mmCIF file of C-alpha atoms in Angstrom:
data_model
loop_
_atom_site.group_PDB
_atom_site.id
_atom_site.type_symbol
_atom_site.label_atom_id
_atom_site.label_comp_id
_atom_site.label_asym_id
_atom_site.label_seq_id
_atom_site.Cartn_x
_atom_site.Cartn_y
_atom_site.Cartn_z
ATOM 1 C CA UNK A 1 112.843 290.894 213.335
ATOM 2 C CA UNK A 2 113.701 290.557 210.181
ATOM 3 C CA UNK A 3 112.226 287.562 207.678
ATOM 4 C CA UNK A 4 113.927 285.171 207.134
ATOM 5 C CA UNK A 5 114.577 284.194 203.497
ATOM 6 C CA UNK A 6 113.100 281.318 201.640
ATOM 7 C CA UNK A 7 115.161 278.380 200.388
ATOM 8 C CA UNK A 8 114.009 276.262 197.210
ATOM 9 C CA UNK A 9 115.421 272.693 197.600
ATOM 10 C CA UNK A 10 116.572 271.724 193.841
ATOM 11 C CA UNK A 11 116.648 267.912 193.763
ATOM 12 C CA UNK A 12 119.184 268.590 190.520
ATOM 13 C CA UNK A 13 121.077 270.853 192.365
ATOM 14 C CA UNK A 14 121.592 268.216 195.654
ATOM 15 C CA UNK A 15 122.436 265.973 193.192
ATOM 16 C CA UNK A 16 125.337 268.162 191.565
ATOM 17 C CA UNK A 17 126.695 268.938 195.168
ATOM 18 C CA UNK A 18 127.686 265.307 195.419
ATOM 19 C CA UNK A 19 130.844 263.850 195.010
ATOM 20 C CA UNK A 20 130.880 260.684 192.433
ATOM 21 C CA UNK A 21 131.753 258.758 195.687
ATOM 22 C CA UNK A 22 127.937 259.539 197.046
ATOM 23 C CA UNK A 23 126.231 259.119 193.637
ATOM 24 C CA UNK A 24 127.684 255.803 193.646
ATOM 25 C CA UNK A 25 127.249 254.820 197.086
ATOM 26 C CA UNK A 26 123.059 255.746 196.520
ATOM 27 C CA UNK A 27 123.064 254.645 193.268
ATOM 28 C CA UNK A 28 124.251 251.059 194.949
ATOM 29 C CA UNK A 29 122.235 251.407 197.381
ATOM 30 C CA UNK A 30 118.735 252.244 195.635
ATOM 31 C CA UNK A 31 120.068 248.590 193.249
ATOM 32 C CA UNK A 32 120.405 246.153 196.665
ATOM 33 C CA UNK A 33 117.307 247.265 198.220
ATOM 34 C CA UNK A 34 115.533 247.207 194.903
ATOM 35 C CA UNK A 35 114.445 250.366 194.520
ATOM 36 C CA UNK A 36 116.167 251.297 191.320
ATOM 37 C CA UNK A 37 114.395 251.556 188.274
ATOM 38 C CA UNK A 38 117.853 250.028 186.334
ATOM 39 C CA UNK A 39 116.412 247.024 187.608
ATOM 40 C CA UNK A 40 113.988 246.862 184.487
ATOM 41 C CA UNK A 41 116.797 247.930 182.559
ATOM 42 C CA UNK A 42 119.431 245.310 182.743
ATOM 43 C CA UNK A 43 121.919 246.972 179.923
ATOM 44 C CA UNK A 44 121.821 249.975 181.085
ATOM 45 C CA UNK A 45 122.148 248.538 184.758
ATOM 46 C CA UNK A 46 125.262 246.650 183.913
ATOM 47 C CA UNK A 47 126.915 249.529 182.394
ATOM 48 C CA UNK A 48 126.256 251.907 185.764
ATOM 49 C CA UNK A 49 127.948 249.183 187.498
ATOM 50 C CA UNK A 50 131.303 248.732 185.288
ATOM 51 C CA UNK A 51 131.789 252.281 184.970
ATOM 52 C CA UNK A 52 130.995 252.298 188.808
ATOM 53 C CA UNK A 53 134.013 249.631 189.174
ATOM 54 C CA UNK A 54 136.153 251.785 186.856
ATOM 55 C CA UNK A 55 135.575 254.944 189.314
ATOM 56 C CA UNK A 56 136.017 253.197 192.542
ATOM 57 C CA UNK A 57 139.295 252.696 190.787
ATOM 58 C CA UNK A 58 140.362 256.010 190.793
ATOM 59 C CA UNK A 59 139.044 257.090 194.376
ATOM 60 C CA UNK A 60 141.826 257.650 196.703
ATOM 61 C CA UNK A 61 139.944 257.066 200.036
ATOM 62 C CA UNK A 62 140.586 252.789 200.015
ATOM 63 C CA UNK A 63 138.230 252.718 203.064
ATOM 64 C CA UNK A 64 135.242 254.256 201.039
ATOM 65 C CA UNK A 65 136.461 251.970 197.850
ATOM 66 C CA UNK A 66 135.977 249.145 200.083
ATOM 67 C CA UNK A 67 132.713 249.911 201.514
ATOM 68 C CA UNK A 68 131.594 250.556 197.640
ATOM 69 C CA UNK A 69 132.676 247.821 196.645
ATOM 70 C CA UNK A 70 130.875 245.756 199.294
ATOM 71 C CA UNK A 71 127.916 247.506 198.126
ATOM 72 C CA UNK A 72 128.506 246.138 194.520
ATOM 73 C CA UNK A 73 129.269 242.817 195.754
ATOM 74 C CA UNK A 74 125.676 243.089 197.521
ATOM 75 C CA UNK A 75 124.488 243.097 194.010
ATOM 76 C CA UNK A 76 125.507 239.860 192.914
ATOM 77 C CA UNK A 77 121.716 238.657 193.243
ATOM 78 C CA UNK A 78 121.276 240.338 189.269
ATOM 79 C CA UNK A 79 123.036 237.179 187.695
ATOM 80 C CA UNK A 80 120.266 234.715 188.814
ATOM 81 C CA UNK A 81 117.620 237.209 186.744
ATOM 82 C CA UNK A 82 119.953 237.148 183.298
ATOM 83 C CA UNK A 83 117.513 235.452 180.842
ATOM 84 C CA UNK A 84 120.206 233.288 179.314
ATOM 85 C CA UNK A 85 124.083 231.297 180.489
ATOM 86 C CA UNK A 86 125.831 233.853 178.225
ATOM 87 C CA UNK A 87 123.958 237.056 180.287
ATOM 88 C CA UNK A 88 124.639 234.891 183.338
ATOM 89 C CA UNK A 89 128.171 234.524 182.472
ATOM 90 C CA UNK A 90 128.578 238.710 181.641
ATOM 91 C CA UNK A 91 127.124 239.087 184.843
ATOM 92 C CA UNK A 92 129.512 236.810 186.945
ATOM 93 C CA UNK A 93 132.047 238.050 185.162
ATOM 94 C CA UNK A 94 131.488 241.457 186.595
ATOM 95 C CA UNK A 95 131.106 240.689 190.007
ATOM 96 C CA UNK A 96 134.316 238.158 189.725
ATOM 97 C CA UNK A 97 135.989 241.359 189.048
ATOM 98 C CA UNK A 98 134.572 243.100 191.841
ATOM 99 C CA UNK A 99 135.424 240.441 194.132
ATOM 100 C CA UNK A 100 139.117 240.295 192.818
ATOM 101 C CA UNK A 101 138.924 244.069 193.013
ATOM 102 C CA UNK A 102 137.853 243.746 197.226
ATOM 103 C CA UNK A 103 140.317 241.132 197.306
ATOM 104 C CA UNK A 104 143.602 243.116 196.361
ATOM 105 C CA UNK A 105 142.283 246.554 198.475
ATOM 106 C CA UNK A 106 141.701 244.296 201.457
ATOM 107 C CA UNK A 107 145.430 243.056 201.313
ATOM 108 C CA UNK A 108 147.065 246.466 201.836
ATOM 109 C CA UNK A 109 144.482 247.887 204.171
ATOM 110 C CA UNK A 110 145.365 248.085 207.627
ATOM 111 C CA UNK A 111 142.469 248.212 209.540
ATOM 112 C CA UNK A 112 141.439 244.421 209.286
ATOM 113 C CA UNK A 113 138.604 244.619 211.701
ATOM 114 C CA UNK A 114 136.759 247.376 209.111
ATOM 115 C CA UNK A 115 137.598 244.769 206.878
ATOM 116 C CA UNK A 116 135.898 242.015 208.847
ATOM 117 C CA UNK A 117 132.836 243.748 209.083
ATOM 118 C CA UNK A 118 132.698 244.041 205.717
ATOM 119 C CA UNK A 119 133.140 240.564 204.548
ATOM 120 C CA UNK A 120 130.790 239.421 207.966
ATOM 121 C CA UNK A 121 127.650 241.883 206.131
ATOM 122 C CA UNK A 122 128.192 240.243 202.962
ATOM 123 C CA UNK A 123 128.269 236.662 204.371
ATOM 124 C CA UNK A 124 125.223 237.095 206.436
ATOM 125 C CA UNK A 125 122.985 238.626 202.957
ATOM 126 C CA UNK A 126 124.833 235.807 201.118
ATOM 127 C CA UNK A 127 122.218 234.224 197.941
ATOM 128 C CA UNK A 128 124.819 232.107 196.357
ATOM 129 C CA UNK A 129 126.537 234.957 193.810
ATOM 130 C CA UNK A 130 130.085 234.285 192.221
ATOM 131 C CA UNK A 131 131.291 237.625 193.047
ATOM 132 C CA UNK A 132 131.131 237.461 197.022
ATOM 133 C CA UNK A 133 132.235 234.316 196.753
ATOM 134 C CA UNK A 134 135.288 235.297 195.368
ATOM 135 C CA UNK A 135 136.142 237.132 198.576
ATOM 136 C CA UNK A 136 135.047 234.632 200.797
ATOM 137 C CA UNK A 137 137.645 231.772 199.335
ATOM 138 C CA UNK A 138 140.371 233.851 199.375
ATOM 139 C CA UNK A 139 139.737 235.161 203.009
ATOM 140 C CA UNK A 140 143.434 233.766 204.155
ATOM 141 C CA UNK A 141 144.921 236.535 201.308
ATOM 142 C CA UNK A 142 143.463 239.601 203.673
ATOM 143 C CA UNK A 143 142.755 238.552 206.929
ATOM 144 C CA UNK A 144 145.070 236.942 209.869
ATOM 145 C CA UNK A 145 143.940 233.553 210.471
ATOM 146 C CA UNK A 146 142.571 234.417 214.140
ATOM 147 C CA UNK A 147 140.791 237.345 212.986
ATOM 148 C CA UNK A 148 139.368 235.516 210.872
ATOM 149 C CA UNK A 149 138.508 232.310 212.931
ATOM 150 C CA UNK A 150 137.006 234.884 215.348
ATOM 151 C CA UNK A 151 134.655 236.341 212.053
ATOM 152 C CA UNK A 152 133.677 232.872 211.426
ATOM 153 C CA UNK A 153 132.864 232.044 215.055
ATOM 154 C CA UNK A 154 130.334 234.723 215.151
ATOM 155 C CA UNK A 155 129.013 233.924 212.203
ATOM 156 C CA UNK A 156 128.380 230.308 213.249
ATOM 157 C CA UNK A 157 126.903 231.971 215.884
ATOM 158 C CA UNK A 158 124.288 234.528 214.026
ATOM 159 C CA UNK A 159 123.297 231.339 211.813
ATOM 160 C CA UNK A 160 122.476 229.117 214.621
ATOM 161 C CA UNK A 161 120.559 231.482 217.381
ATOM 162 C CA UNK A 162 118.628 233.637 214.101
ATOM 163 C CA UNK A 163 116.301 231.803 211.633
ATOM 164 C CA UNK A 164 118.283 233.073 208.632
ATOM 165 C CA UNK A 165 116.336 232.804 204.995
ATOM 166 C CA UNK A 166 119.457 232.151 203.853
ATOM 167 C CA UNK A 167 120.644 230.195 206.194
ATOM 168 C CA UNK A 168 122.416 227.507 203.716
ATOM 169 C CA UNK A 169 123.889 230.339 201.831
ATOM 170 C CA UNK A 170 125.423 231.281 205.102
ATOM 171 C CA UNK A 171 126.732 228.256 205.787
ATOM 172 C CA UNK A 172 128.418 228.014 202.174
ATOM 173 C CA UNK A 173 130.338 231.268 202.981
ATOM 174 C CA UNK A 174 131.477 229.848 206.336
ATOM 175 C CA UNK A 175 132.732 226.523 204.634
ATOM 176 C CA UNK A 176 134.254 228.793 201.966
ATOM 177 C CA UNK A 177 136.391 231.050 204.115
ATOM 178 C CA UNK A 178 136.886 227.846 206.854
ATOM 179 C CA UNK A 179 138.072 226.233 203.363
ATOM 180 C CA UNK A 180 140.589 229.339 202.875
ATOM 181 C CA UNK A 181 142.060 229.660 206.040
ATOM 182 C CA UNK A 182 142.282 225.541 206.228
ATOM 183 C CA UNK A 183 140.088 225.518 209.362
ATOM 184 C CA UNK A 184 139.030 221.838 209.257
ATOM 185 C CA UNK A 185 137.033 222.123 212.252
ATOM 186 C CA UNK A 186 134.949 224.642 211.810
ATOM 187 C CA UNK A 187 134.129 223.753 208.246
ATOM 188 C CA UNK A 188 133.234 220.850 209.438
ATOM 189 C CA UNK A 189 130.610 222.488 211.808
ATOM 190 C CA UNK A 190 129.457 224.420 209.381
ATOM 191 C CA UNK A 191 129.274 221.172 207.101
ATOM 192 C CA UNK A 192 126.709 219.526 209.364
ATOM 193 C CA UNK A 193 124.791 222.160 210.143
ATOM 194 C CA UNK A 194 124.246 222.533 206.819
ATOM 195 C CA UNK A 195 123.835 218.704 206.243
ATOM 196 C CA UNK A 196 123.185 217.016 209.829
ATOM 197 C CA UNK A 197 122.172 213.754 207.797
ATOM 198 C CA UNK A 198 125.919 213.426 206.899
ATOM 199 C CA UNK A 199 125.533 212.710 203.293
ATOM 200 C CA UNK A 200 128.280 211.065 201.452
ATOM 201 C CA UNK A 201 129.055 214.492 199.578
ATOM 202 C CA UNK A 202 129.193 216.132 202.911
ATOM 203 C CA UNK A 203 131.616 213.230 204.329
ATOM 204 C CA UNK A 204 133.918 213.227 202.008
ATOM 205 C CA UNK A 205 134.108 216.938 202.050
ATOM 206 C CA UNK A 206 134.852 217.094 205.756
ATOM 207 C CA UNK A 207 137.205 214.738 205.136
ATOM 208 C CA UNK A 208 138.984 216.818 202.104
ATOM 209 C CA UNK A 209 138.878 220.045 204.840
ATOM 210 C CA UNK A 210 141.079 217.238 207.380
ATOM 211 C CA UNK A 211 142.976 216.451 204.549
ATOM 212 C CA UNK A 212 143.899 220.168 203.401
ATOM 213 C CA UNK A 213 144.794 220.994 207.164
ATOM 214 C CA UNK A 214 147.165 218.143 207.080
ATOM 215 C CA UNK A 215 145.118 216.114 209.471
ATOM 216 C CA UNK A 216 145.253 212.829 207.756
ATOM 217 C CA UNK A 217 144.497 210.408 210.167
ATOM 218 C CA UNK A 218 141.250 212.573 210.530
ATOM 219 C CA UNK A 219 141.015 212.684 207.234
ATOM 220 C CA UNK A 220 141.205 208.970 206.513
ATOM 221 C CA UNK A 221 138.627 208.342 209.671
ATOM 222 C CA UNK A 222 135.559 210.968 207.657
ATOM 223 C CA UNK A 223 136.424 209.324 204.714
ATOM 224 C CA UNK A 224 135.344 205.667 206.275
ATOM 225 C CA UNK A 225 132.116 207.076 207.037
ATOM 226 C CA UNK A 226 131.578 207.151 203.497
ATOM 227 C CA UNK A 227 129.050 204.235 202.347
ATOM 228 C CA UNK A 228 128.644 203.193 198.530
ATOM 229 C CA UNK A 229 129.387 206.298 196.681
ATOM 230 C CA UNK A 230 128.239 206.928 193.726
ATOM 231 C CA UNK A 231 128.808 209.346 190.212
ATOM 232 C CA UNK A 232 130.368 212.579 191.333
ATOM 233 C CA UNK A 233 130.303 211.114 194.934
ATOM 234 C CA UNK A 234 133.061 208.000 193.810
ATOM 235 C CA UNK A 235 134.802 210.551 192.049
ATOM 236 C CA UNK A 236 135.813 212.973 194.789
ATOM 237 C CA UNK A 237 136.070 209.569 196.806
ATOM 238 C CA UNK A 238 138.951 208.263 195.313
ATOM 239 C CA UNK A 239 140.648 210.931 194.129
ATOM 240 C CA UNK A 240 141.012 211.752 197.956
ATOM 241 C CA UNK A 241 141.782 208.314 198.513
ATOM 242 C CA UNK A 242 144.653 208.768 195.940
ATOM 243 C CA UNK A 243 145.699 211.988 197.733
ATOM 244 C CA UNK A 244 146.056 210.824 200.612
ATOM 245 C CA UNK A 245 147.859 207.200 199.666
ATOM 246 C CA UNK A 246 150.393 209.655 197.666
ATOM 247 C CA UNK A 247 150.925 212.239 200.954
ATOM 248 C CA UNK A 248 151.536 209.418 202.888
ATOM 249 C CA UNK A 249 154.248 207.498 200.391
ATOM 250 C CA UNK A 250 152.441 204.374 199.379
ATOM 251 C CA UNK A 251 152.667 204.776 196.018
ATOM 252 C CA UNK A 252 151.289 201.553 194.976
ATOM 253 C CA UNK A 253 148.401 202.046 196.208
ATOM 254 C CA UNK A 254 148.127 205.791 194.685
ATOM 255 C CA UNK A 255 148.818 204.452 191.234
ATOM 256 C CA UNK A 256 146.173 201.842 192.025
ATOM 257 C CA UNK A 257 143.403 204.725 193.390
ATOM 258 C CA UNK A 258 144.700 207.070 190.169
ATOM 259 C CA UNK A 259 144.108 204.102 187.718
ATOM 260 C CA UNK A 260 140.749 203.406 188.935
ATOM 261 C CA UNK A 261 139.723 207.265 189.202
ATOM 262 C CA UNK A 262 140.843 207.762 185.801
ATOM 263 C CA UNK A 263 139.194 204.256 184.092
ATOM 264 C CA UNK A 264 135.861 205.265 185.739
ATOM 265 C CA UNK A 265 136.119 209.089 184.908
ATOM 266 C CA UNK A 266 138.115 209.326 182.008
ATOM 267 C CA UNK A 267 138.095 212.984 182.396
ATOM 268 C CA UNK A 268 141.423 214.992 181.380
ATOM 269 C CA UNK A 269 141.702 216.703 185.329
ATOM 270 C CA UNK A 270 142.275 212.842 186.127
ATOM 271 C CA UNK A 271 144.419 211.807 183.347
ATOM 272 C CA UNK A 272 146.930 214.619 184.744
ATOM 273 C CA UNK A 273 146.755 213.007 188.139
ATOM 274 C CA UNK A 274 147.706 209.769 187.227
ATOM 275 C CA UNK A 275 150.342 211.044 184.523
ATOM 276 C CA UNK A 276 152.596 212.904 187.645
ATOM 277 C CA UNK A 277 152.514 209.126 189.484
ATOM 278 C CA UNK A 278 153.701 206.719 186.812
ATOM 279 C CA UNK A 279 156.613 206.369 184.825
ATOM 280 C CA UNK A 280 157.224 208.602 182.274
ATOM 281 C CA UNK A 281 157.114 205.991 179.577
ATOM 282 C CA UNK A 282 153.310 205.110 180.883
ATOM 283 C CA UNK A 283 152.384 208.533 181.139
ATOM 284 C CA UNK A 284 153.138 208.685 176.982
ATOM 285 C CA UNK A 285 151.189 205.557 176.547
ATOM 286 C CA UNK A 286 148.373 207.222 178.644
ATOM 287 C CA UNK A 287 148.596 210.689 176.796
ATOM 288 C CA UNK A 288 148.761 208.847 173.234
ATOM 289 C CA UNK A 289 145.784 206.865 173.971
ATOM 290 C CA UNK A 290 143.650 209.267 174.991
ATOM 291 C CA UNK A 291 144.399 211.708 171.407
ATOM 292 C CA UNK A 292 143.164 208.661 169.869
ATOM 293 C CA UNK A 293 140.497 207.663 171.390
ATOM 294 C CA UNK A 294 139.061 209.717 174.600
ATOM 295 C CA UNK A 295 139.261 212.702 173.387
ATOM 296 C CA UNK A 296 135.556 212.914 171.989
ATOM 297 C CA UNK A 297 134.932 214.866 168.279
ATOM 298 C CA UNK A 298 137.312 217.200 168.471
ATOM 299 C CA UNK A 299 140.058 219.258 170.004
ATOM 300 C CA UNK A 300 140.005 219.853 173.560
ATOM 301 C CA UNK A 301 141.721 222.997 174.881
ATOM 302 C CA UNK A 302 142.332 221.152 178.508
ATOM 303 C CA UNK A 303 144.161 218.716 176.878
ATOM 304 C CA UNK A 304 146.858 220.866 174.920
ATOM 305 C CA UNK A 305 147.135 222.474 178.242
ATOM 306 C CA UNK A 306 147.904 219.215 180.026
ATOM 307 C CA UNK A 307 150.575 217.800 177.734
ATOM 308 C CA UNK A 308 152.294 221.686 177.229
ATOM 309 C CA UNK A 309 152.334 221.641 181.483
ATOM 310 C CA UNK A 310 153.837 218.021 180.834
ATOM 311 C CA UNK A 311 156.057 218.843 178.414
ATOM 312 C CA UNK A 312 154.798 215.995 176.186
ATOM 313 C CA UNK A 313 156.002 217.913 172.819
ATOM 314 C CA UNK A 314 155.375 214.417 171.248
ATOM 315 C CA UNK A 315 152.057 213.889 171.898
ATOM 316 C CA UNK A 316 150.830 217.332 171.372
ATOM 317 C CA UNK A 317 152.454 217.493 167.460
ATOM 318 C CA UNK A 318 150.667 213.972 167.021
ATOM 319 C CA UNK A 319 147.465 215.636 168.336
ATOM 320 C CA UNK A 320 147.638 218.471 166.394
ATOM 321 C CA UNK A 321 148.141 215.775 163.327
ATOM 322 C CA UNK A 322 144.541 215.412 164.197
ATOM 323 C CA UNK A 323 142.963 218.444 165.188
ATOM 324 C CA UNK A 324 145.223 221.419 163.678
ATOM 325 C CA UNK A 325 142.297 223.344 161.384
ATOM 326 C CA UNK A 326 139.744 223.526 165.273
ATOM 327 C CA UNK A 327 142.674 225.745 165.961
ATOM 328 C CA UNK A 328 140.889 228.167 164.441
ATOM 329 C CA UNK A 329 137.374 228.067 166.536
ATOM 330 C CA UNK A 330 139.506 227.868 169.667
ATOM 331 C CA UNK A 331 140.132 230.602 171.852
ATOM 332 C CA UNK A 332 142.882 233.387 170.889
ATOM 333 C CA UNK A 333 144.155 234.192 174.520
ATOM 334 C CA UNK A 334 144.649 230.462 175.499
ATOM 335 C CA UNK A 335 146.076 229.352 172.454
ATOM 336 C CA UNK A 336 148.609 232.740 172.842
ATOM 337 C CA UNK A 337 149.507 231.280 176.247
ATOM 338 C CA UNK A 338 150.141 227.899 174.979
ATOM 339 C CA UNK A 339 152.288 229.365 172.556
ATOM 340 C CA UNK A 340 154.178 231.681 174.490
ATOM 341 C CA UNK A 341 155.148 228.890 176.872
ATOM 342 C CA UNK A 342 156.002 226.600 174.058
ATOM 343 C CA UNK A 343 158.503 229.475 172.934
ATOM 344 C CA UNK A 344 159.455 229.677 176.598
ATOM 345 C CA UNK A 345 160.538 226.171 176.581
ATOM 346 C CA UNK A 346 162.300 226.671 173.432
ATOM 347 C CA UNK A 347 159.695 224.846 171.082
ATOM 348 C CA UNK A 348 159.501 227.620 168.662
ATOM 349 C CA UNK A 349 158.093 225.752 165.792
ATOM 350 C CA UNK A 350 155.551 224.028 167.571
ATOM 351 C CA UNK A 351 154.801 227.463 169.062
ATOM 352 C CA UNK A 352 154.101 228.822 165.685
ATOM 353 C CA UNK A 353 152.236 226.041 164.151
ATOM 354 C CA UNK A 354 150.022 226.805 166.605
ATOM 355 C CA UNK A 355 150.000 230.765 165.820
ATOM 356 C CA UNK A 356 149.536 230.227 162.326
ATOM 357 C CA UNK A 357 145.810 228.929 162.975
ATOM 358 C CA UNK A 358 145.145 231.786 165.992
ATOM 359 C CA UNK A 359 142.852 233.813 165.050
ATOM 360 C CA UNK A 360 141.326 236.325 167.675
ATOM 361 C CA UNK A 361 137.291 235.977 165.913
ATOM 362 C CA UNK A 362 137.034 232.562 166.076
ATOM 363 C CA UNK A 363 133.246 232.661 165.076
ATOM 364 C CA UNK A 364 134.040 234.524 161.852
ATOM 365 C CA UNK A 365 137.723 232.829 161.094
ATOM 366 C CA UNK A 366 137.810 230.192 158.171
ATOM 367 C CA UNK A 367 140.517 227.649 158.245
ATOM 368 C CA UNK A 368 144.107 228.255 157.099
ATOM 369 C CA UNK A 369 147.523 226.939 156.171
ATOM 370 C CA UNK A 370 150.161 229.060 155.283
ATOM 371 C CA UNK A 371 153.134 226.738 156.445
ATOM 372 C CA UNK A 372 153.844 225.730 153.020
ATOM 373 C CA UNK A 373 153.484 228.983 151.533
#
């Protein structure tokens, strides 16, 4: 008989046999279960997963690009070890665009129950990470809304009959993707689970869920339950208040609930809202008053936006009067949008009175004026 012949295994040569889809897929996996020594090595790990997100790009197969990109998604736990906000903010960053990424494959593909699986594995290892949560809000953009009532139901399920670790994590995906699909019911069971005490915060966000489904009475009944809020609580308290008084058409009482919102949080979000219920007149006063004197020690980028989406041309060259050379610390690519609508809306030379102080290294620009040049 004859012998037969010895094979050497060559770890470098297994690894060359691979496609890039299987390097990947290990290299992923090795990351989530902690096993990868890029985990000491945060720059270099970031960079294996960007270039990772630019190959899944260019695989053809979109079932496997949807399974890798689970597996980056999985990852999502690195942003709560970044040392600083700014790493924390690269690393969200990243994983927003993997989520987006999952997001637009999940869309076009098919075969929704793969798809379920996929989002049900990353809601049940859920730790709180921006990037899966980008998936889980927009779960109404890829999933039929009884597919994925049924993915929630046996998730409700797993959480309540399992002692999860993560169990309130779990529960924050359910609301998420209960939010998406406006399931008012079942966020709210998630809701309590989560918070059986029935905290004001939890109330009113029940009631917000009733309110998004269109359920208003139901809406208006969660929203009674609600006893003395206070700070952010009072906040999301009457600005549902106002929400509702407007869907129903007693606009009295919504200009009353915006007023009141706005005098207690004179925030810009609320200014807005109670700009798009009064007269236009009012809304001027409103806008004027706050250049002058709410808008703290300098130029606030929220505002321009507000009074370009209000078309308050006025106001914004009077607040500009004010502000023009923090132009120059202020971001490129939103002042280039606020521009480019201006010119949109034929405002050219407000448009490039803004331009002239753009500059796209705000941290290394020095003030300039070369409309008089």
């Amino acid at each position: 008989m004859a012998k037969k012949k010895k094979v050497f295994k060559s770890a470098a040569l297994s690894q060359a046999n691979r496609s890039r889809e299987q390097r990947l897929r290990e290299n992923l996996i090795q990351v989530v279960n902690g096993q990868s020594r890029l985990l000491n090595r945060p720059e270099d790990l970031y960079e294996m997963l960007a270039d990772g997100l630019d190959d899944i790009e260019t695989f053809k197969d979109p079932r496997e690009q949807l399974e890798l990109l689970a597996w980056t998604l999985r990852a999502d736990f690195i942003a709560f070890k970044a040392d600083t906000d700014e790493e924390k903010e690269g690393w969200d960053a990243l994983f927003y665009d993997a989520g987006t990424f999952f997001v637009e494959l999940a869309s076009q593909y098919t075969d929704k129950d793969y798809v379920a699986d996929l989002v049900h594995d990353l809601a049940l290892r859920h730790v709180g990470g921006e990037g899966r949560s980008v998936v889980f809000l927009s779960v109404e953009e890829f999933l039929p809304k009884e597919r994925a009532q049924t993915l929630l139901a046996e998730l409700l399920d797993a959480v309540t009959e399992v002692d999860q670790g993560n169990r309130e994590d779990i529960l924050d995906a359910i609301c998420d993707m209960a939010d998406s699909i406006k399931d008012a019911t079942i966020f709210a069971k998630a809701a309590l689970l989560k918070d059986p005490d029935k905290s004001n915060a939890t109330l009113i966000d029940i009631a917000n869920a009733q309110f998004m489904a269109g359920n208003l009475e139901l809406a208006k009944q969660w929203l009674g339950d609600v006893r003395n809020p206070g700070a952010e609580d009072e906040e999301a308290f009457l600005d549902l208040q106002a929400a509702i008084a407007d869907r129903e058409g007693r606009k009295s009482d919504c200009i009353k609930m915006a007023h009141a919102l706005y005098e207690k949080f004179p925030k810009v979000v609320n200014l807005g809202r109670l700009c798009a219920f009064v007269s236009a007149q009012e809304a001027t006063s409103l806008l004027q008053e706050y250049a002058r004197f709410r808008s703290g020690n300098g130029l606030e980028m929220d505002f321009m936006q507000l009074l370009v989406s209000l078309k308050a041309y006025t106001v914004l060259e009077e607040y500009l009067d004010m502000f023009e050379k923090e132009l120059t610390v202020q971001d490129a690519q939103d002042l280039n949008e606020i521009s480019d609508a201006l010119e949109k809306d034929g405002q050219k030379a407000l448009a490039q009175r803004i331009r002239d102080w753009t500059v796209e290294e705000p941290e290394e620009a020095e003030g300039f004026d070369n409309r008089d040049s």
